[in-house]
Structure formats: C-alpha cells, structure tokens
mmCIF file of C-alpha atoms and ligand atoms in Angstrom:
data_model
loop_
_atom_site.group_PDB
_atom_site.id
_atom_site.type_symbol
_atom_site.label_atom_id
_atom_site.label_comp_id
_atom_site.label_asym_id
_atom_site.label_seq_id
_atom_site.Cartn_x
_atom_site.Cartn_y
_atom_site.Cartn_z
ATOM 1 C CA UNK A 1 14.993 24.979 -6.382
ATOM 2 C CA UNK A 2 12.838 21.990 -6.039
ATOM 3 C CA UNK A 3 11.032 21.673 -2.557
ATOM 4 C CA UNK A 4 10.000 18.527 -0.581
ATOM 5 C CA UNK A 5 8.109 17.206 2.244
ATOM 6 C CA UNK A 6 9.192 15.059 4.214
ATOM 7 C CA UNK A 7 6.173 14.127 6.877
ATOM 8 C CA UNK A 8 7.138 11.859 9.708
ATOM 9 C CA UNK A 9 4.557 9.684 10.938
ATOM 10 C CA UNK A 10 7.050 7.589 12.987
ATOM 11 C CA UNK A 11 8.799 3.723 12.693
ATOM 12 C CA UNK A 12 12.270 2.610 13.287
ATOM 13 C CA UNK A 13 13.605 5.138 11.167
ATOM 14 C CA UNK A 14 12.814 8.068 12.937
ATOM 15 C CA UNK A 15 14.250 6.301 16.114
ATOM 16 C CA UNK A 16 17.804 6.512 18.647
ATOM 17 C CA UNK A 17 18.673 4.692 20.761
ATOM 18 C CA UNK A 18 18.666 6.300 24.764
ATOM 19 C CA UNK A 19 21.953 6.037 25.737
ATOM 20 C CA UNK A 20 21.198 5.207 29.604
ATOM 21 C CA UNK A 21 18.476 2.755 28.968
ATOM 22 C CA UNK A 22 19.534 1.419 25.298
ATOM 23 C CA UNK A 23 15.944 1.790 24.766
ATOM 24 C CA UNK A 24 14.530 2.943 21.261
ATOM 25 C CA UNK A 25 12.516 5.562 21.338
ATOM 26 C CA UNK A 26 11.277 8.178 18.356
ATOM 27 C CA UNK A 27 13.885 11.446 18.047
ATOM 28 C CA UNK A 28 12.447 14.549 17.966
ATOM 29 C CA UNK A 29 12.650 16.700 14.700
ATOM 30 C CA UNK A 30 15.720 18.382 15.334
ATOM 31 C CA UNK A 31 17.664 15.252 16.593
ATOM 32 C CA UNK A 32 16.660 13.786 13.795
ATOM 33 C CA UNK A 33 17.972 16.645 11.119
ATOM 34 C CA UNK A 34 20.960 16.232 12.792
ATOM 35 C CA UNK A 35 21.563 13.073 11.562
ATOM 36 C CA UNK A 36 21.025 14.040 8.105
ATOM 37 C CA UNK A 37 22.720 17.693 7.788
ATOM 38 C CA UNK A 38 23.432 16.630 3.940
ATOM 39 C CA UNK A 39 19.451 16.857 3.566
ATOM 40 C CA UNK A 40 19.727 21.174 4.895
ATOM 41 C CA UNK A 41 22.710 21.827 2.532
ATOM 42 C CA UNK A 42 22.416 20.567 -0.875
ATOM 43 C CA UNK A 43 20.502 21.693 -3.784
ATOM 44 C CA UNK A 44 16.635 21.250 -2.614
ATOM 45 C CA UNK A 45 14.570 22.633 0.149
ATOM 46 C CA UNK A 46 13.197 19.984 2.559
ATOM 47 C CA UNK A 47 11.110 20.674 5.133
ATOM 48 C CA UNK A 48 10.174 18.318 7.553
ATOM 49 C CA UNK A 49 6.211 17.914 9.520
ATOM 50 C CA UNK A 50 5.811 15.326 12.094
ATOM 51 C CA UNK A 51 3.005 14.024 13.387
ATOM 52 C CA UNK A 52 2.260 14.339 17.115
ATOM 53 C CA UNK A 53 2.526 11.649 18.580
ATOM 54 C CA UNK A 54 5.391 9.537 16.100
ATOM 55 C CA UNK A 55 4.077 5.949 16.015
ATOM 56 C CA UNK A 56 4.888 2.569 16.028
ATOM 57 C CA UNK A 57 3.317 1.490 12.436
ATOM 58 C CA UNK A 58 1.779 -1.367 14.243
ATOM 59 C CA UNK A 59 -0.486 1.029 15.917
ATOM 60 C CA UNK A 60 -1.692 2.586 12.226
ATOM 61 C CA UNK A 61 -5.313 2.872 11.641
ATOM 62 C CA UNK A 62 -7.466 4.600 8.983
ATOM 63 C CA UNK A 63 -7.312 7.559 10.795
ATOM 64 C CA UNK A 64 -4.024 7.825 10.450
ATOM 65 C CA UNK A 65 -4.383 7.105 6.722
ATOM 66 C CA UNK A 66 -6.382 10.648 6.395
ATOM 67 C CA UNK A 67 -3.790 12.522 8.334
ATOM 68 C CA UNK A 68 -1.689 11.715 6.188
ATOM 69 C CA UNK A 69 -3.726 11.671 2.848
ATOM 70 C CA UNK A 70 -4.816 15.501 4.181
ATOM 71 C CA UNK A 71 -0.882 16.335 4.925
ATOM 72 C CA UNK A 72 -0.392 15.726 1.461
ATOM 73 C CA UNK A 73 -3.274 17.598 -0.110
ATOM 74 C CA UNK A 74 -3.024 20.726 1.985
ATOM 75 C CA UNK A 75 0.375 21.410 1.184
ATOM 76 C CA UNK A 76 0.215 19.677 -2.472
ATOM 77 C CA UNK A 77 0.421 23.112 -4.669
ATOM 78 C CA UNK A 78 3.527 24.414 -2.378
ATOM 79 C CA UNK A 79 5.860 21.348 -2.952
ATOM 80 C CA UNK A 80 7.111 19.222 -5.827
ATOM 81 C CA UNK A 81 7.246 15.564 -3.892
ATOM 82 C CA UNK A 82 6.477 14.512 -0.972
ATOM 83 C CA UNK A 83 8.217 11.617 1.150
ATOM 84 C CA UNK A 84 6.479 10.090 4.500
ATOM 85 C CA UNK A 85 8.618 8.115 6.624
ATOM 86 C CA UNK A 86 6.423 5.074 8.233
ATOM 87 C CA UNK A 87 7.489 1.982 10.000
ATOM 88 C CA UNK A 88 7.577 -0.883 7.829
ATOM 89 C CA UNK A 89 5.413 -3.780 9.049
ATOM 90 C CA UNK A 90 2.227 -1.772 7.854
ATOM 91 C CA UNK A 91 3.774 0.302 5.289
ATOM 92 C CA UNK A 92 2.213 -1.457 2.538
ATOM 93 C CA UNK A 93 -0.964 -1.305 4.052
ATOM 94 C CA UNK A 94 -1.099 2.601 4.522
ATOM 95 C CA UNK A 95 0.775 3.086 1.166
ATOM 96 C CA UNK A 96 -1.603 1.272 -0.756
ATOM 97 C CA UNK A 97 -4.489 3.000 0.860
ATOM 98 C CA UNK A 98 -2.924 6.670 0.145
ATOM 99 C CA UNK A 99 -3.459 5.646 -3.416
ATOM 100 C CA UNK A 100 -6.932 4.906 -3.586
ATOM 101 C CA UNK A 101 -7.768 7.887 -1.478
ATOM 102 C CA UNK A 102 -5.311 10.185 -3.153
ATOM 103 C CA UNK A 103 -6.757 10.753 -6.840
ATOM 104 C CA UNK A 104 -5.227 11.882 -9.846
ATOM 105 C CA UNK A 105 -1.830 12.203 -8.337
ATOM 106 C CA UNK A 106 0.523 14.026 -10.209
ATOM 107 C CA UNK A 107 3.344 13.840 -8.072
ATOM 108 C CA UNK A 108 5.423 11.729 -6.143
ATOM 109 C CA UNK A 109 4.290 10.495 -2.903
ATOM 110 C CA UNK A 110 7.611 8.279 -1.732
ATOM 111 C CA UNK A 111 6.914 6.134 1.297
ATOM 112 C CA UNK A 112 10.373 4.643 3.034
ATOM 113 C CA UNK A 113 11.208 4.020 6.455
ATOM 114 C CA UNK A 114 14.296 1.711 8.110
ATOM 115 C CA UNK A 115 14.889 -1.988 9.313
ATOM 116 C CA UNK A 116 17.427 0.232 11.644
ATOM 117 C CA UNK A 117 17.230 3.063 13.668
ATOM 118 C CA UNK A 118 18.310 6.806 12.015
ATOM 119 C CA UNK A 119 20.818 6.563 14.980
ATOM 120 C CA UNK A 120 22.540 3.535 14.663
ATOM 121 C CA UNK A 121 26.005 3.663 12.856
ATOM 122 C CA UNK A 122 25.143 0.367 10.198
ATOM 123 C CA UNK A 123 21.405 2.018 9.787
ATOM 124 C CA UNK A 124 19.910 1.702 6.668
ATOM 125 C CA UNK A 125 17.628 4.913 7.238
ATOM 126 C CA UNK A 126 20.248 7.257 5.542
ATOM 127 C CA UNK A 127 19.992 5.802 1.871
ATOM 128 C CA UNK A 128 16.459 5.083 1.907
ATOM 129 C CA UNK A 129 15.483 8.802 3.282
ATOM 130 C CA UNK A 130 18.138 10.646 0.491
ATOM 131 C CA UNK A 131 16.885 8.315 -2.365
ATOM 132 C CA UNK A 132 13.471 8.682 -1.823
ATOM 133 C CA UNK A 133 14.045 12.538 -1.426
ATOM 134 C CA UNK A 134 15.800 12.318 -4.762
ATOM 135 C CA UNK A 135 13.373 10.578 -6.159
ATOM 136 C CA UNK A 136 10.718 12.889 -5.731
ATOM 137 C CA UNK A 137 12.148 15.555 -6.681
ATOM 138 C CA UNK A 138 13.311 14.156 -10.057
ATOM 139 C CA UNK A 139 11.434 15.274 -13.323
ATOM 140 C CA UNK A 140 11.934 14.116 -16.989
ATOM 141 C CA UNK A 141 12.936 15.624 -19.584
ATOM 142 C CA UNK A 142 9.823 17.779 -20.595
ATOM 143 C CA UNK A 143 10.215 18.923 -17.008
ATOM 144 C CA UNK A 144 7.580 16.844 -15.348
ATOM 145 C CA UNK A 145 7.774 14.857 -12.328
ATOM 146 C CA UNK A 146 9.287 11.406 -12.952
ATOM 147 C CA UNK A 147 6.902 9.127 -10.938
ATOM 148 C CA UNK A 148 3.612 11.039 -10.351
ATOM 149 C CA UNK A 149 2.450 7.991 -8.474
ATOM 150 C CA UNK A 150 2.514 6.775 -4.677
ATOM 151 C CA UNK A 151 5.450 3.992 -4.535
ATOM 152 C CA UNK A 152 7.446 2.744 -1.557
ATOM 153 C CA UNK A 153 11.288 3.161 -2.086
ATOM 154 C CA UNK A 154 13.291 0.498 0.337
ATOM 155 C CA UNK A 155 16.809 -0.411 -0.617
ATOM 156 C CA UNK A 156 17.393 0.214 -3.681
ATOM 157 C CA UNK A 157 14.104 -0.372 -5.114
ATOM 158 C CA UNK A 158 10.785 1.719 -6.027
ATOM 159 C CA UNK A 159 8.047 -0.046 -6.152
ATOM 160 C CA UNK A 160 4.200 1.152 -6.696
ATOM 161 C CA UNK A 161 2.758 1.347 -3.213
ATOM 162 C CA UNK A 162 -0.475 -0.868 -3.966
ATOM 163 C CA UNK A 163 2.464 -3.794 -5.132
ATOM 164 C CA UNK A 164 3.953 -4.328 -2.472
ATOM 165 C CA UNK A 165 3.977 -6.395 0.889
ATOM 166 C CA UNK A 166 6.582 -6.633 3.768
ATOM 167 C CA UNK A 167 8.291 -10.043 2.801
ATOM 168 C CA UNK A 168 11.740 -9.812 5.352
ATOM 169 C CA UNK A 169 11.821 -8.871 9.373
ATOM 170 C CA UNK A 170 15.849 -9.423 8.614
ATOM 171 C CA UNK A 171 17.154 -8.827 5.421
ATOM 172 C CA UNK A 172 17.445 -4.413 4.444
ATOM 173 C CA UNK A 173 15.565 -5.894 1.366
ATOM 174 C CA UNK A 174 12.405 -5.768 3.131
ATOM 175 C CA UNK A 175 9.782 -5.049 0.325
ATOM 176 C CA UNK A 176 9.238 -6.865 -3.024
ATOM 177 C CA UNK A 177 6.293 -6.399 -5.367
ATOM 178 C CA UNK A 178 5.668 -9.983 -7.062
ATOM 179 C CA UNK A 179 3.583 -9.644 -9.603
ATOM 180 C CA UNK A 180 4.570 -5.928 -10.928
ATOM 181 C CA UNK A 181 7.660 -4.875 -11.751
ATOM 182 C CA UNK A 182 9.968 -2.354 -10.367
ATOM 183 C CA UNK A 183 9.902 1.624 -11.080
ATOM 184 C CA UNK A 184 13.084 2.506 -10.455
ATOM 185 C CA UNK A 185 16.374 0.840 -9.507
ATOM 186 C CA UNK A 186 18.867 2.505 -7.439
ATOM 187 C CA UNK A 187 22.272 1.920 -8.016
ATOM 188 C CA UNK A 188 25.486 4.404 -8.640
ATOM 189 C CA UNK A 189 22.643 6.233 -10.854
ATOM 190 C CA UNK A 190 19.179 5.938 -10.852
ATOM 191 C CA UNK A 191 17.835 4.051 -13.538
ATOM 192 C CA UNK A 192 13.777 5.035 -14.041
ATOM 193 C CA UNK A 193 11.522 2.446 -15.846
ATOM 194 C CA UNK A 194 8.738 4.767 -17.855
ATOM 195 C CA UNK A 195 7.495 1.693 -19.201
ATOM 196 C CA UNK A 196 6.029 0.952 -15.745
ATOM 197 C CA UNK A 197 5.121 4.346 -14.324
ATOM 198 C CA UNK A 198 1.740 5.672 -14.370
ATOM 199 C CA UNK A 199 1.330 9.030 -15.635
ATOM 200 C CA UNK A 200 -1.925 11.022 -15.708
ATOM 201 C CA UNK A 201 -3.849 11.519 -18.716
ATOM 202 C CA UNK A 202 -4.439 15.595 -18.304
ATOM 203 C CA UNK A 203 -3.988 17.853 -15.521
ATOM 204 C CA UNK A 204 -6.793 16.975 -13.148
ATOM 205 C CA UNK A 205 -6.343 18.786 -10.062
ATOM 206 C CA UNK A 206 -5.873 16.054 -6.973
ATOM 207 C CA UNK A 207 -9.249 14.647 -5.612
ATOM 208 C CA UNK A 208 -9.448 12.968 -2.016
ATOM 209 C CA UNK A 209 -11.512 10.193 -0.487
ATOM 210 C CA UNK A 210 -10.896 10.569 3.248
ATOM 211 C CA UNK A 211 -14.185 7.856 4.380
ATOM 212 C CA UNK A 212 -13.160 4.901 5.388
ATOM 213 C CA UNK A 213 -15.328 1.894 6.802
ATOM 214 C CA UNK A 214 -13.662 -1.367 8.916
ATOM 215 C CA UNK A 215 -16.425 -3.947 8.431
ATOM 216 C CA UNK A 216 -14.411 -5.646 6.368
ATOM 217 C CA UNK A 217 -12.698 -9.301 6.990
ATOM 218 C CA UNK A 218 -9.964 -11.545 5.939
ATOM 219 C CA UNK A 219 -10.863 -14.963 5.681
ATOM 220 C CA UNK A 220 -8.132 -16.991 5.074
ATOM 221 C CA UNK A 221 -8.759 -21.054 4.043
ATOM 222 C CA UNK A 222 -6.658 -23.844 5.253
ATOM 223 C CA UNK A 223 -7.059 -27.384 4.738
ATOM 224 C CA UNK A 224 -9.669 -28.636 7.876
ATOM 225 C CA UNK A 225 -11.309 -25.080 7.928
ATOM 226 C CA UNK A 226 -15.027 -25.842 9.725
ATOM 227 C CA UNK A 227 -17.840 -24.361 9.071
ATOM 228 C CA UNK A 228 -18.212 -22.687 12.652
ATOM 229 C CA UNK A 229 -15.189 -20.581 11.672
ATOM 230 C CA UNK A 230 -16.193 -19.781 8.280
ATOM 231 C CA UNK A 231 -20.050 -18.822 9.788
ATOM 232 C CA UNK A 232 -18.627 -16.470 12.623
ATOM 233 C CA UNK A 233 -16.841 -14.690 9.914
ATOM 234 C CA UNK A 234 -19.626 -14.315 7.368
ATOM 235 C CA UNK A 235 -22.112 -13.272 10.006
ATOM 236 C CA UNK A 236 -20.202 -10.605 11.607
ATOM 237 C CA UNK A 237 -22.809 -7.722 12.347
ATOM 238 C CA UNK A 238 -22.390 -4.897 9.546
ATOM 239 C CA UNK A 239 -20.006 -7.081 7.501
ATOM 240 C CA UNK A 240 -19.387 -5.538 4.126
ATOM 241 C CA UNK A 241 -16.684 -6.948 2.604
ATOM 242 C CA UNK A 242 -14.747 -10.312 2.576
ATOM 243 C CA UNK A 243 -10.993 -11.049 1.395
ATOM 244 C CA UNK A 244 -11.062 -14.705 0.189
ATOM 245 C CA UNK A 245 -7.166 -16.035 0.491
ATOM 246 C CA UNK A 246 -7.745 -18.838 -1.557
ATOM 247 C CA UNK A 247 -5.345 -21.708 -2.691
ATOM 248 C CA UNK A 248 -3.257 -21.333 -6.176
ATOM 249 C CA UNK A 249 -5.319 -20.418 -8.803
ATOM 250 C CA UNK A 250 -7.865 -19.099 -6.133
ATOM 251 C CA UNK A 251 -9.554 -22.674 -5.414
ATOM 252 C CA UNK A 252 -10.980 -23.733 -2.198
ATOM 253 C CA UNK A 253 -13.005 -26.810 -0.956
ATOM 254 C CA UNK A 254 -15.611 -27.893 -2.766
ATOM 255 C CA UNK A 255 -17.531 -28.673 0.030
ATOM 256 C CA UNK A 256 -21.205 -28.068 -0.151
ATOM 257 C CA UNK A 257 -21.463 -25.950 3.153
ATOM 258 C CA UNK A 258 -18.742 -23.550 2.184
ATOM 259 C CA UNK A 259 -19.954 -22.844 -1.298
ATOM 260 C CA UNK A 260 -24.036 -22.158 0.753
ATOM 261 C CA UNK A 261 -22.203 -20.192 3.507
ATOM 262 C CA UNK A 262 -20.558 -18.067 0.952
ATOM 263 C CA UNK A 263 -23.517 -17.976 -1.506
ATOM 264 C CA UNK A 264 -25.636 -16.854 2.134
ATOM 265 C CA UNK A 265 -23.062 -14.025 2.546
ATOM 266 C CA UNK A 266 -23.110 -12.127 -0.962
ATOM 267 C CA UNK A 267 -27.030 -12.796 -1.328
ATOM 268 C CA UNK A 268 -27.275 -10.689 2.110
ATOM 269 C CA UNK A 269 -24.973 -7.980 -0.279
ATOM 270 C CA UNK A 270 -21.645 -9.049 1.624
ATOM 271 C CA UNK A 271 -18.855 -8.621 -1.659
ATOM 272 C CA UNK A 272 -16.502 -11.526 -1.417
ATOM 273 C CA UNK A 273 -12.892 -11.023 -3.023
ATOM 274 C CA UNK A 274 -10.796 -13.715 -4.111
ATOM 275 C CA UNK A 275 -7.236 -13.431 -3.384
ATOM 276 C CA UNK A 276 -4.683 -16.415 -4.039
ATOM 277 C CA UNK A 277 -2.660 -17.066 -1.063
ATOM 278 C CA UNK A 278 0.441 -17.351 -3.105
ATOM 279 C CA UNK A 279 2.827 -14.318 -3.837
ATOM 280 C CA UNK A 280 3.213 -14.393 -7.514
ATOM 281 C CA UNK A 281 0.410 -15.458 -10.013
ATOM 282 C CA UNK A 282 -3.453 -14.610 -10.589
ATOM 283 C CA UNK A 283 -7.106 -15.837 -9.759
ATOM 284 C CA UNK A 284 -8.496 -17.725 -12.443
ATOM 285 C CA UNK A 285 -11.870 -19.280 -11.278
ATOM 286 C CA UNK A 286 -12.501 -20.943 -14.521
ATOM 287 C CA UNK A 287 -9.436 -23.105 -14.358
ATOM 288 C CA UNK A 288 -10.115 -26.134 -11.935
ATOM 289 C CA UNK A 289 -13.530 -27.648 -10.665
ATOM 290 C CA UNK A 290 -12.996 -26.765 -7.314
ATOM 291 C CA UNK A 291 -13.076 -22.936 -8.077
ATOM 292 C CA UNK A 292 -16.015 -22.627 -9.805
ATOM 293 C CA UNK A 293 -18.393 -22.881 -6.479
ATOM 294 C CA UNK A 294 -16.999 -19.579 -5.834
ATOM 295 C CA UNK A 295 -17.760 -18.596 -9.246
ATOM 296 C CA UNK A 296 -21.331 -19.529 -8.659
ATOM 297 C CA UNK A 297 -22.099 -18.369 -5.195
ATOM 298 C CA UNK A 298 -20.706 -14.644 -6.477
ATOM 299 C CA UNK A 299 -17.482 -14.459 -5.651
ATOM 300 C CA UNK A 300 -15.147 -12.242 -7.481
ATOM 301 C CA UNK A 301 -12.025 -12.279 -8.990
ATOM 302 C CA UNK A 302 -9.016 -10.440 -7.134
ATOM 303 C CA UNK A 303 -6.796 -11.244 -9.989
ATOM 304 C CA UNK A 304 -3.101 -10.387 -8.677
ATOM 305 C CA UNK A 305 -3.856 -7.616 -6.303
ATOM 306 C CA UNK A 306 -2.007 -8.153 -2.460
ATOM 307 C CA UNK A 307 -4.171 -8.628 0.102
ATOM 308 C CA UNK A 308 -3.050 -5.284 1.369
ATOM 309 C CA UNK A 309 -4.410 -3.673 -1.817
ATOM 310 C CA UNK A 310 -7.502 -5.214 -1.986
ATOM 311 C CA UNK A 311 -8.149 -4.828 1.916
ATOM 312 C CA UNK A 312 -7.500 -1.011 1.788
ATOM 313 C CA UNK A 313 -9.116 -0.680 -1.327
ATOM 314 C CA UNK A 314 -12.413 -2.127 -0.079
ATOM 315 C CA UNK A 315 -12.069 -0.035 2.725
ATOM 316 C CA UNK A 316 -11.839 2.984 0.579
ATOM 317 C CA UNK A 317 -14.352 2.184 -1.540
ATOM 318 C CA UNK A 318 -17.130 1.059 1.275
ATOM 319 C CA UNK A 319 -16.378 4.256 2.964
ATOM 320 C CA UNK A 320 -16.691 6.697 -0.466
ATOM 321 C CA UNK A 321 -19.698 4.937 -1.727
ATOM 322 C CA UNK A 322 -21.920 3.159 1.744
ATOM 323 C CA UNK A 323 -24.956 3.205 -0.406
ATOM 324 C CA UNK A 324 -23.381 1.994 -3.789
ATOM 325 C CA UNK A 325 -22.733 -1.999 -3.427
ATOM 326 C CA UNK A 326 -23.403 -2.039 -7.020
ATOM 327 C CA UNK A 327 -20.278 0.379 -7.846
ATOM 328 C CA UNK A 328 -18.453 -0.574 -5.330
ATOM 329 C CA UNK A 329 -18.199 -4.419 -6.457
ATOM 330 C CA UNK A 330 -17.611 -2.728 -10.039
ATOM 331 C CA UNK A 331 -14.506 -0.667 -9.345
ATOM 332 C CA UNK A 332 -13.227 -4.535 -6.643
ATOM 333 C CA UNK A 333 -13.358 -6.080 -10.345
ATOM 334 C CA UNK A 334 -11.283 -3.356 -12.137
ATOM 335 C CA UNK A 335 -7.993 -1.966 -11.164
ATOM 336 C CA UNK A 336 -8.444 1.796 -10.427
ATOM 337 C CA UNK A 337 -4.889 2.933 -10.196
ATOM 338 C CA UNK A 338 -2.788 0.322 -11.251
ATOM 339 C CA UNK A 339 -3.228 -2.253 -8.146
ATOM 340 C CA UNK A 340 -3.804 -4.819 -10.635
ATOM 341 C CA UNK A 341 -4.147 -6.620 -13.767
ATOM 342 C CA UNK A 342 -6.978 -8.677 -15.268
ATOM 343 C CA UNK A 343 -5.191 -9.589 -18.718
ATOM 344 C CA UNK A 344 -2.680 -12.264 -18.818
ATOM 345 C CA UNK A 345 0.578 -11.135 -17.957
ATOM 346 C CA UNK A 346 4.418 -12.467 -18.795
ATOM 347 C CA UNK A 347 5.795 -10.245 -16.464
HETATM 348 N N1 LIG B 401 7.852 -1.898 14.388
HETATM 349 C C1 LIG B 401 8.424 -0.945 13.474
HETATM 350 C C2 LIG B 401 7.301 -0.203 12.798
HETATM 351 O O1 LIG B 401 6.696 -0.711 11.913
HETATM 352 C C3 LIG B 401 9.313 -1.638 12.503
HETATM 353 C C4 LIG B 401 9.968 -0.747 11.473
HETATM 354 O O2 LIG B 401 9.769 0.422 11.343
HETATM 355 O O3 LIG B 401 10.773 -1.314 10.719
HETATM 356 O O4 LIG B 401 7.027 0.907 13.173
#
C-alpha cells in the first residue's frame, strides 16, 4: 500500500466558511478530512501534518520554506510522495525554492492548493488535492516513482515547480508554465509526459540546503526609470543579488548612467540577473545594441527562468555558499534542476 503526506501549510484550500460570520477562516485537520472521506478509504494511506499556525501564503517567508523543506526530509524514507497544500499567490515562489533546497529528489513533492475554499460546494480543492495525491503515488512500470521531481499540480495540469507563475486571480486555471512544457495532463486518465520529467541519474540519497539570505532585489525597468531609483536599489546595504526584468530579448536603455550604475554594482561583487519581462521567450544579450551595455557592465544571462525561479534560486544559493560569489554566479548561469534552458528551444 503506497503511503503519502499530505502537509498543510495553509491557503484557500484548507479553508470554510463560518457559518455565523461568512468569514473564511483555515479548518482544522479533522474538519478538513471530513470533507475528503474518499482520501481515508481507498487504496493508499494518507496521513495528514499541519503546520501550526495554517497561513495565508501571502505571509510565506524563507522560514517557512525550511519547515517545509525539513517536513519533507524527516519523513522522506517512511513515505512514497508527498503533497503540500499552499495558497496560491506565492505558490510558485515556495515551490520553486523547495527545489533548489531539496537535492536529488527522488520522489514526488506535489504542491496544489484551491482558487475556492475545501468547504464550498463549486470548490475546486477536491480535484486538485485527489490528483495530486494520485500523482504521487504513481510509479512506472519498473516500479519507480513517476515524477521524482517537485511540480505544482492545479487543474488539470502538472507542471515543474521552478516553471511556473500564478497567471489568473479568476479563472481555476490559475498556473501556466510558458516556456516548459507540461508533465502530466489530467483528464478521464492521466496521461504522463517522460519526455519532460526529470529523473535522477543513480540513487543519491536526498541532500538539503536549508540557508537562505534576503539581500536580494528585483529591479524592474520601465520606460522613464531615473537614476535615483535605479541608485537606491543598487546601493542597498548588504545587497547581493539583483533580478534585472528587462524588455524582450532582455534589453534596457542604453543610457550611459544605467549601464555605470550597473557596472558600479557587480564591480562591488553585487550578481545582476537578467530576466525578460515577457512570459514566453529567452535573454539573448547579443541580439540588439541596446543589450549589450549589460553584457559589458557584467550582467548575466537569465535565459527563460521566471522571476520566481531565479529570485529563490539566488536566495538559495547566497545562503548555501555566503563566501562563494564566484560559484554562486556559476551555478545563476546554469540551470541546476531543470529551472531553465540555455540552448535554443522550439518548445
Ligand atoms: N490568499 C490565498 C493564499 O494564497 C489565495 C489562495 O490560496 O488561493 O493563501
């Protein structure tokens, strides 16, 4: 009998509704079986551990990040999957960091959550919760799990974690991963795409990074952008690393005080990421005049990473290695686990 874990960190989907106040508020564990007894009577063992308090994902931090990252690698020997049910507007965020702290995963870590509460009658929490559950628990053929990676699974796609960003506040369809393609679709059956999954190389036992650091920045350009903003950014005390949104093809101004300001910033050892504003497409600094200032004051290339990638990457990375610049603006220039790609693509 396969066995899961289903860790609640809170979000709409562990939420009712009070019926006096018509308030939402987050159930508590056994309100919350109770709307899924199908989940304590099939063919699997789930077992459920919340957190203490269950959150609002707004109110995520890093900390957060190693509670769960330590959740998972506590109990990893004892289960086959896990799931973790998170609110959605920083899903993305904490997904993506799970798999840069989480290393040599070799089984599935399904983030989901809800765009309605578990107790309202339309909600959208039941699917998502039983076809993530599904999904990690699901092995091949040569009996191994299906997608040993971390993913997000949201109506009736699964998606790598470090691909995806919240694109709808509205719409059940509230994930997409633009410039990667999906892992699984979820229909009447469950159609897996092995082309796509990641799947470790040998049987390396699971390896955490739990340091984080926050002196990192997004700096987002936008046509009239002064130079006071762009300063106050750059000089912010202990500043390590910079996310560049750039426009198209990652260009920006070619104005002579941005490209010093920036060139200022990486000679004091601040790395500077570029990462094109737009959804789908890659950084490619050699391609117009007006990128290759960045090029020569040191930026580097995000390629097609999300901004939530890169950001929780850096984060990772800053707080593994604080006395490594040098390998930590190596590993920014190569995907690590599949957050992006640096050859041309027809995807
Ligand atoms: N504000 C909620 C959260 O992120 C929204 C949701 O779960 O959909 O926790």
């Amino acid at each position: 009998m396969k066995r899961i874990l289903v860790i609640l960190t809170g979000g709409t989907i562990t939420m009712v509704r009070n019926a006096q106040s018509g308030a939402l508020h987050p159930a508590d564990v056994d309100t919350f079986k109770a709307f899924v007894p199908e989940l304590f009577a099939g063919n699997m063992e789930v077992e459920m551990l919340p957190f203490s308090p269950l959150i609002d994902s707004s109110d995520i931090s890093p900390t957060n990040w190693v509670k769960m990252a330590k959740a998972v690698a506590e109990n990893y020997n004892r289960y086959d999957g896990f799931v973790i049910l998170h609110g959605t507007d920083t899903m993305s965020y904490s997904a993506s960091a799970l798999s840069f702290m989480l290393e040599n995963v070799g089984k599935p870590i399904v983030f989901t959550g809800s765009q309605l509460p578990v107790g309202v009658l339309r909600s959208d929490a039941k699917e998502n919760l039983l076809s993530a559950i599904e999904i990690a628990a699901e092995t091949g053929a040569d009996g191994k799990p299906m997608v040993p990676e971390v993913t997000i699974y949201f109506e009736g796609s699964l998606f790598r974690a470090n691909r995806t960003t919240k694109k709808n506040a509205e719409h059940f369809e509230a994930f997409d991963s633009y410039n990667y393609p999906s892992l699984a679709k979820v229909g009447v059956h469950i159609q897996y795409r092995p082309n796509f999954i990641l799947y470790p190389e040998a049987n390396m036992p699971l390896f955490t990074h739990l340091h984080t650091c926050t002196d990192v920045a997004i700096l987002k350009l936008f046509p009239g952008i002064n130079e006071t903003v762009v300063r106050a950014v750059l000089s912010a005390p202990g500043l390590r690393g910079v996310v560049l949104e750039t426009y198209g093809s990652g260009n920006a101004p070619s104005a002579r005080w941005l490209y010093e300001a920036l060139k200022q910033a990486v000679d004091k050892g601040v790395i500077i990421v570029n990462k094109t504003q737009c959804s789908t497409g890659t950084v490619d600094m050699g391609q117009y005049d007006v990128a290759r200032n960045l090029l020569k004051a040191g930026v580097i290339s995000g390629y097609d990473i999300t901004t939530e990638a890169l950001l929780t990457k850096m984060m990772t990375l800053f707080g593994e290695f604080p006395n490594e610049p040098d390998k930590v603006r190596h590993l920014l220039s190569i995907p690590i686990c599949g957050e992006m790609t640096t050859t041309s693509n027809n995807l």
